[in-house]
RNA sequence: GCCGACGUAGCUCAAUGGCAGAGCAGCUGACUUGUAAUCAGCAGGUUACCAGUUCAAGUCUGGUCGUCGGCUCCA
């Protein structure tokens, strides 16, 4: 038996005879071999049950490694599938991957199951785990695989096998009587799964396509210990307290009504935040050389036919009739901006022309996708269209990326970047698309921004760079976007006169920073958990007189703060201080100013901060200076 | 749109097919209070809506509307 060298990370050099199993190496060299899930062999994920035939670099994976956790949960999804097959032998298997924080498995049941059935399935899963079934990998030929799953009636698996690339080995994993098509790797046996829970039941189209049959998806999660599982479930509960729908009601920011599904109502408190966001936005845009326009909400159908929206976006649009003619409620602002550009002649010296618009658009989204303020049917885009010459594209795109980064930084948002490419319903030539896509890619690479490619998710008129933010449950939502457009300008016959005295067609960037004000507000609410920084807080301070004897002084303090342009009110109800403070805390007001005999006598205010607590007395002027600085610096 | 769940007072939640209730919020009054809930009283409902079964429906059945969780993070 030839000897092989094994470099065990972090730094061990070992020698074994070829054919040694990873499990053996693990038992010998890992202190807590029980917690090892799988291994990376020369960077590739492998089962612990597999063996080494040549010199290798090995790193063992634990649950604390992201890859390890995914494998652990993927194995749990197989246990779920096995349990389902035991209880419902006629159920057909879909796919069952690990996802962030858990896993799912899709099934087609002969009769739909309901949420109560999950208990039964969980019980069976526990049995399978107690059986400690060894999990074995086997590579088989395409023909064998097809035959195996055809026999079992697993039509979805057969479909997957047929689509696997020729050069890829086909592997199956067996545990007890259960077998699944799977690339792996997996835990060595089912007994390794500590704590798990099935968390949800949902419908899911096979392969996410609504033309395919709908399967039932069971969601779950698993952890090595019950404590970790419990902690995870508690974290989810905590996160729900930050839900913008709950906080929106509690803080009186907005409301949603049956009378207008998907059409949010903003209350005074919500409007204050929106107004602050907008005035910040206006200041930054003026500084960055933007103009601002406003175009109509309802425009003639002919315009939408002309722009391509009639052909490509009609299902999402609302229509109406005026004087016997068809009109549409705008789903996008671009045609309006095109008309503004076209309303006068342009020289190349005028470009780039950056035209911004806070445009209220309406889109008919599927009823089932509506979600608080995060997915609505009417929203305000902080839109802009940049008209420019072709050689200005890169610097303008870079400028917008800078601007988005600057904005998101103010709020402390982490974001993810995606590049979306040509969709099925696209207008314009393939060459144009390729050119546009490569320009966007080049700018991203030049900036060293990590990004993901979203095949086929671009707008119908051009590719785009999207900026995604996360909500309280980690779901990601597109906010900022930069879309490159070579089509719309020529459709609208836009032009500028070049240095050569000839007419040329400009290129357009469509872009938003917040995206939709409504969605951005929702994410802000969750991001801050409702405790907005002073510059955004609907009420920045509350004046709390202790008894009626301080009401006069309270009015004085109130007037001074109002005079300094702060949002403030007096709580002069006949309640105890503790009661008023508790209420102000629940309303997440940044500052509470308690006024008693001492403060009134010394003309001071006793400052309490919602997070820092009692800060003691200080002069009114000092407090005003403190709050003013906090607001100006958007702390 | 599709799959599943849910819909009772402003909010959070009770009520075996048998008189719709509690806490908080609201209103009135008393209390004059020193850093997260003072006490008492009052008021608040076509149980989402529309049909049906039943002596009797918040509860059972059907439909409509709305809300929530999902609908590739590819074996």
XYZ file of C-alpha atoms (C1' of nucleotides) in Angstrom:
710
model
C 0.000 0.000 0.000
C 1.649 3.307 -1.048
C 2.082 6.024 1.555
C 0.412 9.375 1.053
C 1.063 12.746 2.645
C -1.837 14.453 4.366
C -1.587 18.101 5.299
C -4.132 18.584 8.022
C -5.079 22.219 8.564
C -4.079 24.337 10.343
C -0.606 22.786 10.428
C -0.052 19.085 10.713
C 1.871 16.895 8.284
C 0.761 13.294 8.440
C 1.559 10.152 6.601
C -0.981 7.400 5.867
C -1.382 4.477 3.588
C -3.542 5.264 0.614
C -7.222 4.521 1.156
C -7.319 5.896 4.670
C -10.769 7.228 5.540
C -11.301 10.775 6.668
C -13.178 9.452 9.650
C -10.030 7.611 10.822
C -7.905 10.733 10.502
C -10.567 12.689 12.334
C -10.733 10.192 15.224
C -6.986 10.340 15.590
C -6.381 14.054 15.342
C -9.501 16.006 16.265
C -10.228 16.516 19.940
C -13.950 16.736 19.357
C -14.387 14.331 16.500
C -18.104 13.994 17.274
C -18.763 17.570 16.227
C -17.007 17.247 12.867
C -19.534 17.301 10.028
C -17.537 16.822 6.843
C -14.212 17.822 5.378
C -12.654 20.009 2.746
C -10.206 17.944 0.732
C -8.097 20.165 -1.501
C -10.840 22.755 -1.133
C -13.669 20.391 -2.117
C -16.431 19.298 0.257
C -16.248 15.573 0.989
C -18.010 13.055 3.219
C -16.149 11.882 6.304
C -16.807 8.340 5.118
C -14.800 8.920 1.950
C -11.175 7.895 1.704
C -7.967 9.482 0.461
C -5.998 7.929 -2.378
C -3.287 10.540 -2.918
C -1.505 13.441 -1.222
C -4.145 15.805 0.085
C -4.780 18.912 2.039
C -7.541 18.344 4.590
C -9.586 20.703 6.721
C -12.413 19.413 8.886
C -15.709 21.283 8.882
C -17.690 22.024 12.022
C -21.091 23.548 12.530
C -19.433 26.891 13.162
C -18.175 26.871 9.555
C -20.832 28.126 7.198
C -20.194 25.206 4.873
C -20.441 22.806 7.789
C -23.783 24.208 8.902
C -25.161 23.911 5.381
C -24.123 20.278 5.131
C -25.598 19.574 8.565
C -28.911 21.092 7.525
C -28.869 19.487 4.129
C -28.608 16.129 5.903
C -31.538 17.159 8.089
C -33.560 17.814 4.942
C -32.822 14.231 3.843
C -34.111 12.976 7.182
C -37.241 15.026 6.582
C -37.634 13.462 3.139
C -37.141 9.986 4.578
C -39.787 10.633 7.237
C -42.209 11.921 4.629
C -41.644 8.871 2.432
C -42.300 6.581 5.395
C -45.552 8.331 6.245
C -46.626 9.079 2.679
C -45.080 6.459 0.385
C -46.769 8.026 -2.639
C -45.317 11.479 -2.084
C -42.862 12.514 -4.787
C -39.588 14.209 -3.974
C -38.661 17.624 -5.328
C -35.478 19.279 -4.108
C -34.274 19.774 -0.549
C -31.376 22.161 -0.152
C -29.959 23.927 2.875
C -30.785 27.613 2.984
C -29.620 30.434 5.189
C -30.469 29.406 8.759
C -32.197 26.188 7.778
C -33.394 23.959 5.002
C -36.459 22.989 3.047
C -37.710 20.071 1.029
C -40.356 20.173 -1.702
C -42.859 17.330 -2.066
C -45.823 16.498 -4.198
C -48.331 14.812 -1.908
C -51.226 12.787 -3.294
C -53.460 14.725 -0.893
C -52.213 18.119 0.375
C -51.007 17.968 3.953
C -51.683 20.705 6.487
C -49.656 22.355 9.228
C -50.886 19.885 11.850
C -49.271 17.019 9.951
C -45.843 18.500 10.672
C -45.939 17.140 14.250
C -46.332 13.630 12.911
C -43.451 14.150 10.499
C -41.241 15.562 13.249
C -41.930 12.483 15.375
C -40.880 10.200 12.521
C -37.734 12.277 11.962
C -36.819 11.792 15.618
C -37.163 8.068 15.132
C -34.854 8.161 12.095
C -32.268 10.136 14.047
C -32.476 7.632 16.928
C -31.907 4.813 14.431
C -28.478 6.323 13.669
C -28.691 5.169 10.059
C -25.352 5.299 8.241
C -25.435 7.682 5.267
C -23.675 6.189 2.246
C -22.642 7.801 -1.009
C -22.654 5.880 -4.271
C -21.772 7.049 -7.754
C -23.843 5.480 -10.476
C -24.274 5.867 -14.194
C -26.888 8.097 -15.720
C -28.812 5.038 -16.942
C -28.770 3.398 -13.537
C -29.897 6.604 -11.920
C -32.752 7.117 -14.340
C -33.840 3.514 -13.907
C -33.664 3.711 -10.117
C -35.780 6.851 -9.809
C -38.155 5.834 -12.583
C -38.881 2.649 -10.648
C -39.612 4.688 -7.569
C -41.911 6.956 -9.535
C -39.750 9.981 -8.721
C -40.551 11.930 -11.867
C -39.020 15.161 -10.601
C -35.724 13.444 -9.816
C -35.715 11.933 -13.317
C -36.186 15.414 -14.740
C -33.170 16.621 -12.754
C -31.005 13.684 -13.834
C -31.837 14.286 -17.476
C -30.620 17.855 -17.128
C -27.333 17.112 -15.367
C -24.340 17.914 -17.603
C -22.722 14.915 -19.286
C -19.365 15.232 -17.594
C -20.789 15.393 -14.078
C -20.700 12.220 -11.986
C -24.125 11.262 -10.660
C -24.246 10.384 -7.013
C -26.926 9.034 -4.737
C -27.068 8.982 -0.968
C -28.629 6.136 0.954
C -29.711 5.979 4.579
C -31.677 2.908 5.580
C -34.462 2.310 3.085
C -34.237 5.879 1.777
C -32.302 6.945 -1.269
C -31.960 10.405 -2.793
C -30.243 11.904 -5.770
C -27.723 14.266 -4.252
C -24.328 15.829 -4.852
C -23.622 15.801 -1.125
C -21.697 15.709 1.031
C -23.535 14.580 4.131
C -23.108 13.666 7.763
C -21.780 10.126 8.322
C -25.021 9.011 9.981
C -28.467 10.347 10.906
C -27.680 10.123 14.619
C -25.427 13.175 14.305
C -28.397 15.506 14.100
C -28.994 17.088 17.483
C -31.964 19.424 17.530
C -34.289 20.320 14.704
C -37.682 21.877 14.119
C -40.044 22.079 11.185
C -40.885 25.757 10.936
C -43.295 26.141 8.095
C -45.363 24.780 5.284
C -45.765 26.655 2.022
C -46.596 26.211 -1.611
C -43.762 26.430 -4.095
C -43.867 25.958 -7.844
C -41.565 23.249 -9.140
C -38.395 25.095 -10.048
C -40.024 28.397 -9.123
C -41.964 28.591 -12.374
C -45.666 29.317 -12.126
C -46.347 27.213 -15.215
C -45.124 24.145 -13.325
C -47.139 22.186 -10.773
C -47.204 23.539 -7.252
C -45.436 21.415 -4.673
C -45.657 21.666 -0.918
C -42.516 22.955 0.709
C -41.674 22.099 4.290
C -39.246 24.470 5.986
C -37.118 23.594 8.978
C -33.919 24.312 10.778
C -31.462 22.307 12.818
C -28.646 22.828 15.310
C -26.227 20.580 17.183
C -27.911 21.347 20.523
C -31.401 22.106 21.770
C -30.086 25.286 23.407
C -28.812 26.620 20.095
C -32.127 25.846 18.435
C -33.991 27.545 21.267
C -31.754 30.609 21.010
C -32.325 30.794 17.276
C -36.108 30.666 17.707
C -35.873 33.375 20.364
C -33.849 35.552 18.010
C -36.582 35.182 15.430
C -39.129 36.282 18.020
C -36.934 39.267 18.876
C -36.649 40.169 15.212
C -40.422 40.179 14.875
C -40.579 42.987 17.412
C -38.739 45.129 14.888
C -41.230 44.345 12.125
C -42.081 47.636 10.429
C -45.764 46.742 10.275
C -45.914 46.407 14.050
C -43.759 49.461 14.762
C -45.558 51.466 12.089
C -48.793 51.024 14.006
C -47.304 51.467 17.459
C -45.444 54.636 16.514
C -48.359 55.930 14.445
C -46.245 56.184 11.285
C -48.620 54.715 8.698
C -51.556 52.396 8.266
C -52.854 49.916 5.735
C -56.523 49.432 4.968
C -58.712 46.946 3.181
C -60.067 49.858 1.198
C -56.719 50.207 -0.544
C -54.727 46.987 -0.569
C -51.127 47.808 -1.377
C -51.794 51.551 -1.124
C -50.316 52.738 2.172
C -51.643 55.676 4.229
C -48.938 57.801 5.820
C -49.669 59.522 9.121
C -48.113 62.684 10.454
C -45.234 60.888 12.193
C -44.395 58.894 9.094
C -44.544 62.024 6.972
C -42.003 63.760 9.204
C -39.497 60.991 8.524
C -40.272 61.001 4.816
C -39.888 64.802 4.674
C -36.502 64.573 6.381
C -35.377 61.847 3.979
C -36.477 63.970 1.055
C -34.875 67.201 2.205
C -31.584 65.379 2.768
C -32.009 63.899 -0.709
C -32.676 67.285 -2.326
C -29.621 68.828 -0.694
C -27.338 66.026 -1.875
C -28.759 66.076 -5.387
C -28.378 69.821 -5.837
C -24.811 69.473 -4.688
C -24.251 66.645 -7.199
C -25.527 68.731 -10.095
C -29.051 67.383 -10.520
C -32.119 69.322 -11.653
C -35.539 68.349 -10.322
C -38.743 67.983 -12.308
C -42.269 66.684 -11.784
C -44.279 64.936 -14.480
C -47.943 63.817 -14.593
C -49.231 60.601 -13.061
C -51.673 59.855 -15.879
C -50.511 59.925 -19.488
C -51.986 58.938 -22.835
C -51.841 55.294 -23.836
C -50.010 56.251 -27.043
C -47.005 57.321 -25.009
C -46.852 53.911 -23.333
C -47.157 52.113 -26.639
C -44.316 54.243 -27.894
C -42.085 53.571 -24.892
C -42.549 49.810 -25.023
C -44.347 49.661 -21.681
C -47.586 48.703 -23.419
C -45.904 45.618 -24.852
C -43.668 44.749 -21.925
C -45.285 46.019 -18.763
C -49.020 46.101 -19.489
C -49.939 43.421 -16.911
C -48.569 45.663 -14.200
C -50.328 48.838 -15.289
C -53.616 50.542 -14.401
C -55.755 52.147 -17.085
C -58.442 54.763 -17.266
C -60.418 56.662 -19.874
C -60.515 60.434 -20.320
C -62.784 62.040 -22.942
C -63.115 58.695 -24.672
C -59.341 58.165 -24.938
C -57.272 55.534 -23.168
C -54.829 56.685 -20.543
C -52.515 54.798 -18.196
C -51.353 55.536 -14.654
C -47.567 55.673 -14.860
C -45.674 52.593 -13.622
C -42.351 54.338 -14.287
C -41.195 57.911 -14.636
C -38.937 57.546 -17.636
C -41.309 58.515 -20.473
C -42.109 61.759 -18.668
C -38.408 62.539 -18.331
C -37.901 61.748 -22.029
C -40.551 64.321 -22.944
C -38.903 66.927 -20.751
C -35.535 66.281 -22.388
C -37.083 66.490 -25.827
C -38.749 69.805 -25.092
C -35.641 71.691 -26.145
C -32.469 71.365 -28.200
C -29.280 70.088 -26.575
C -25.620 70.596 -27.273
C -22.999 68.083 -26.167
C -21.898 70.907 -23.874
C -25.197 70.509 -21.925
C -24.413 66.887 -21.098
C -24.514 65.103 -18.805
C -27.948 66.413 -17.914
C -29.078 64.877 -14.634
C -32.836 65.169 -14.187
C -34.298 63.959 -10.904
C -37.941 63.346 -10.034
C -39.713 62.137 -6.918
C -42.278 60.283 -8.958
C -45.339 58.508 -7.609
C -45.792 55.347 -9.652
C -48.471 52.644 -9.539
C -47.902 49.009 -10.408
C -50.309 46.132 -10.209
C -48.386 43.557 -8.174
C -49.860 40.082 -7.603
C -52.080 40.180 -4.525
C -50.116 37.397 -2.868
C -46.873 39.335 -2.979
C -48.071 42.452 -1.115
C -46.132 42.934 2.103
C -46.479 45.926 4.425
C -44.535 48.828 2.972
C -41.983 46.507 1.420
C -44.100 45.488 -1.530
C -46.887 47.893 -2.376
C -48.868 48.923 -5.429
C -48.115 52.633 -5.299
C -44.798 54.096 -4.319
C -42.571 57.109 -4.700
C -39.348 56.560 -6.566
C -36.463 58.933 -5.915
C -35.802 58.692 -9.605
C -33.320 60.394 -11.888
C -32.470 60.118 -15.549
C -29.006 61.051 -16.657
C -28.742 61.957 -20.327
C -25.175 61.773 -21.576
C -22.753 61.073 -24.375
C -21.416 57.514 -24.690
C -18.001 58.464 -23.322
C -19.576 59.805 -20.131
C -21.190 56.493 -19.196
C -18.490 55.082 -16.980
C -17.888 58.201 -14.940
C -21.616 58.804 -14.498
C -22.267 55.211 -13.384
C -19.334 55.495 -10.983
C -20.747 58.777 -9.694
C -24.094 57.177 -8.941
C -22.435 54.235 -7.178
C -20.572 56.746 -5.007
C -23.755 58.559 -4.210
C -25.617 55.389 -3.229
C -22.736 54.362 -1.007
C -22.695 57.796 0.636
C -26.422 57.628 1.357
C -26.439 54.088 2.752
C -23.470 54.917 4.968
C -25.411 57.711 6.663
C -27.907 55.099 7.831
C -25.334 52.416 8.542
C -26.824 49.964 6.077
C -24.893 46.998 4.769
C -25.815 46.288 1.201
C -25.343 43.641 -1.457
C -24.761 44.390 -5.122
C -26.233 42.438 -8.028
C -25.796 42.800 -11.767
C -28.942 41.837 -13.683
C -28.664 40.897 -17.317
C -30.878 40.648 -20.406
C -34.356 39.231 -19.684
C -36.492 37.167 -22.026
C -38.725 40.165 -22.813
C -36.060 42.562 -24.009
C -36.016 45.303 -26.616
C -32.953 46.312 -28.648
C -30.164 44.325 -30.258
C -28.063 41.701 -28.515
C -24.927 43.731 -29.319
C -26.323 46.749 -27.457
C -27.099 44.542 -24.487
C -23.684 42.959 -24.439
C -22.049 46.344 -24.646
C -24.167 47.750 -21.830
C -23.596 44.710 -19.634
C -19.848 44.829 -20.088
C -19.721 48.544 -19.221
C -21.536 47.940 -15.939
C -19.313 44.999 -15.154
C -16.221 47.061 -15.858
C -17.269 49.838 -13.472
C -18.036 47.339 -10.713
C -14.721 45.602 -11.156
C -12.817 48.883 -11.268
C -14.303 49.770 -7.885
C -13.607 46.336 -6.469
C -17.229 45.987 -5.357
C -18.166 42.348 -4.851
C -21.319 41.535 -6.835
C -23.529 38.666 -7.870
C -24.853 38.140 -11.380
C -28.591 37.795 -11.787
C -29.084 36.158 -15.145
C -32.143 37.453 -17.017
C -33.366 39.819 -14.313
C -32.647 43.105 -16.098
C -35.286 45.685 -17.096
C -36.737 45.209 -20.585
C -34.764 48.219 -21.874
C -31.379 47.575 -20.301
C -29.164 45.782 -17.762
C -28.895 47.094 -14.216
C -26.870 47.171 -11.038
C -29.081 46.591 -8.005
C -28.415 47.399 -4.371
C -30.108 45.129 -1.851
C -30.835 45.778 1.821
C -32.099 43.265 4.389
C -35.233 43.344 6.522
C -35.521 42.192 10.138
C -35.840 38.539 9.108
C -32.895 38.684 6.727
C -34.992 38.809 3.573
C -33.325 41.016 1.002
C -35.060 43.825 -0.883
C -33.892 45.786 -3.862
C -33.515 49.472 -3.108
C -31.005 51.399 -5.187
C -30.662 50.540 -8.837
C -28.679 51.848 -11.807
C -30.033 50.929 -15.212
C -28.286 51.597 -18.457
C -30.545 52.342 -21.410
C -29.655 52.635 -25.079
C -33.228 52.010 -26.254
C -35.515 54.642 -24.782
C -33.563 57.636 -26.167
C -33.815 56.384 -29.716
C -37.455 55.324 -29.298
C -38.140 58.909 -28.254
C -35.902 60.278 -30.976
C -33.755 62.181 -28.467
C -30.714 63.986 -29.720
C -27.897 66.377 -28.977
C -25.640 68.245 -31.350
C -22.086 66.954 -31.146
C -18.829 68.866 -31.680
C -19.073 67.747 -35.308
C -22.305 69.707 -35.753
C -24.261 66.478 -36.292
C -27.198 65.048 -34.348
C -26.374 62.171 -31.979
C -28.491 60.021 -29.741
C -27.751 60.326 -26.005
C -27.484 57.382 -23.625
C -29.627 57.332 -20.503
C -29.063 56.061 -16.980
C -32.199 55.427 -14.916
C -31.345 55.354 -11.257
C -32.815 55.476 -7.783
C -31.021 55.745 -4.444
C -33.643 55.038 -1.798
C -35.466 53.039 -4.451
C -38.964 53.512 -3.209
C -39.357 55.884 -0.277
C -41.972 53.505 1.172
C -39.693 50.486 1.076
C -36.719 52.429 2.324
C -38.775 53.719 5.246
C -39.821 50.157 6.094
C -36.202 49.028 6.137
C -35.190 52.064 8.195
C -37.888 51.281 10.764
C -36.578 47.724 11.116
C -32.943 48.804 10.993
C -33.399 51.213 13.902
C -36.047 49.110 15.623
C -38.196 52.257 15.625
C -35.610 54.234 17.628
C -34.811 56.776 14.946
C -31.773 59.015 15.239
C -32.720 62.531 16.309
C -32.664 64.002 12.803
C -35.388 61.552 11.714
C -37.325 61.099 14.963
C -40.910 62.353 14.643
C -40.586 63.836 18.142
C -37.072 64.774 19.201
C -37.768 65.670 22.825
C -40.581 65.687 25.333
C -40.833 68.166 28.182
C -42.020 66.514 31.390
C -43.051 68.849 34.228
C -43.290 66.960 37.517
C -46.222 68.891 38.984
C -48.562 71.652 37.875
C -46.252 74.137 39.581
C -43.729 73.640 36.752
C -46.212 74.096 33.902
C -45.232 77.717 33.364
C -41.548 76.880 33.200
C -42.327 73.915 30.954
C -44.064 76.233 28.513
C -40.992 78.452 28.568
C -38.678 75.523 27.782
C -41.060 74.324 25.102
C -41.085 77.740 23.397
C -37.292 77.911 23.458
C -36.969 74.473 21.860
C -39.639 75.253 19.287
C -37.799 78.460 18.556
C -34.658 76.403 17.923
C -36.713 74.413 15.388
C -36.899 71.153 17.290
C -39.839 68.787 17.213
C -40.963 68.794 20.822
C -44.092 68.623 22.980
C -45.066 69.009 26.627
C -46.583 66.127 28.572
C -48.493 68.107 31.187
C -51.024 65.431 32.098
C -51.562 64.832 35.768
C -49.515 61.644 35.890
C -46.420 60.534 37.744
C -43.011 61.140 36.185
C -42.431 57.405 35.884
C -45.592 57.036 33.869
C -44.681 59.837 31.473
C -41.153 58.517 31.071
C -42.352 55.031 30.378
C -44.647 56.327 27.681
C -41.901 58.458 26.110
C -39.570 55.445 26.164
C -42.165 53.321 24.399
C -42.555 56.056 21.797
C -38.755 55.915 21.457
C -38.356 59.683 21.809
C -34.606 60.494 21.949
C -34.734 63.032 24.820
C -36.910 63.506 27.878
C -36.540 66.762 29.780
C -37.724 66.400 33.358
C -38.607 69.676 35.061
C -39.085 69.886 38.834
C -38.637 72.526 41.522
C -34.850 72.434 41.261
C -34.709 72.822 37.472
C -37.268 75.594 37.473
C -35.325 77.478 40.155
C -31.972 77.061 38.392
C -33.440 77.494 34.882
C -32.102 74.124 33.903
C -33.410 70.906 32.393
C -32.797 67.388 33.711
C -31.903 65.418 30.591
C -32.787 61.772 30.119
C -31.739 59.973 26.940
C -33.798 57.013 25.727
C -30.717 54.740 25.653
C -28.252 56.403 28.005
C -30.754 57.075 30.788
C -30.553 59.948 33.262
C -27.805 62.372 32.195
C -28.411 64.863 35.004
C -29.252 68.575 34.830
C -27.791 71.028 32.344
C -28.599 74.470 31.052
C -31.150 74.780 28.294
C -28.533 76.306 25.993
C -26.213 73.340 26.452
C -29.013 70.946 25.692
C -29.977 72.878 22.573
C -26.351 72.810 21.401
C -26.119 69.060 22.023
C -29.318 68.234 20.164
C -28.501 70.609 17.325
C -25.140 68.952 16.768
C -26.688 65.501 16.908
C -29.250 66.475 14.278
C -26.788 68.207 11.992
C -24.357 65.326 12.058
C -27.163 62.807 11.572
C -25.792 60.768 14.472
C -52.332 34.744 -9.415
C -51.107 29.875 -6.844
C -50.354 26.809 -1.930
C -51.119 26.896 3.407
C -52.744 29.493 7.768
C -55.466 33.370 9.947
C -59.542 37.390 10.611
C -63.575 38.643 17.992
C -63.316 46.264 21.059
C -58.020 51.018 18.763
C -54.051 46.998 20.471
C -52.924 41.946 22.675
C -55.896 37.901 23.454
C -60.368 34.714 25.995
C -65.248 32.349 25.095
C -67.968 22.646 24.604
C -72.876 24.873 18.873
C -76.289 27.849 24.291
C -76.261 35.604 27.748
C -69.448 38.037 23.536
C -65.375 38.754 27.984
C -60.341 40.477 30.128
C -55.898 43.494 30.202
C -53.852 47.742 27.927
C -55.279 52.157 25.279
C -59.661 55.946 25.457
C -63.100 59.156 28.398
C -64.575 61.240 33.531
C -63.080 62.129 38.440
C -59.734 61.994 42.556
C -54.426 62.227 43.432
C -49.586 66.886 42.541
C -46.327 63.101 41.808
C -38.243 63.168 40.843
C -36.539 59.061 35.961
C -40.226 52.506 32.522
C -47.267 51.672 34.600
C -51.529 55.909 41.095
C -56.595 54.666 42.141
C -61.826 54.516 41.036
C -65.761 54.840 37.655
C -67.645 55.014 32.520
C -67.868 53.851 27.643
C -66.384 50.711 23.797
C -68.932 44.937 19.273
C -73.705 43.777 12.856
C -67.410 38.488 16.051
C -64.206 41.064 8.133
C -68.408 40.579 4.509
C -72.402 37.505 2.005
C -75.132 33.096 1.846
C -76.386 28.274 4.072
C -77.081 24.129 8.015
C -79.452 24.355 13.025
C -84.546 25.417 17.955
C -79.824 28.082 18.507
C -73.626 29.995 14.802
C -67.906 33.912 17.026
C -67.827 28.439 16.781
C -70.191 24.001 11.408
C -70.448 24.446 5.516
C -69.774 27.351 0.892
C -68.360 31.927 -1.337
C -66.115 37.018 -1.293
C -62.548 40.466 0.728
C -58.256 41.273 3.516
C -53.857 39.856 6.288
C -49.670 36.564 7.282
C -45.810 32.720 5.646
C -44.048 30.970 1.001
C -43.584 30.418 -4.672
C -35.003 27.857 -7.204
C -30.789 30.270 -1.828
C -31.130 24.539 -8.196
C -29.816 16.977 -7.001
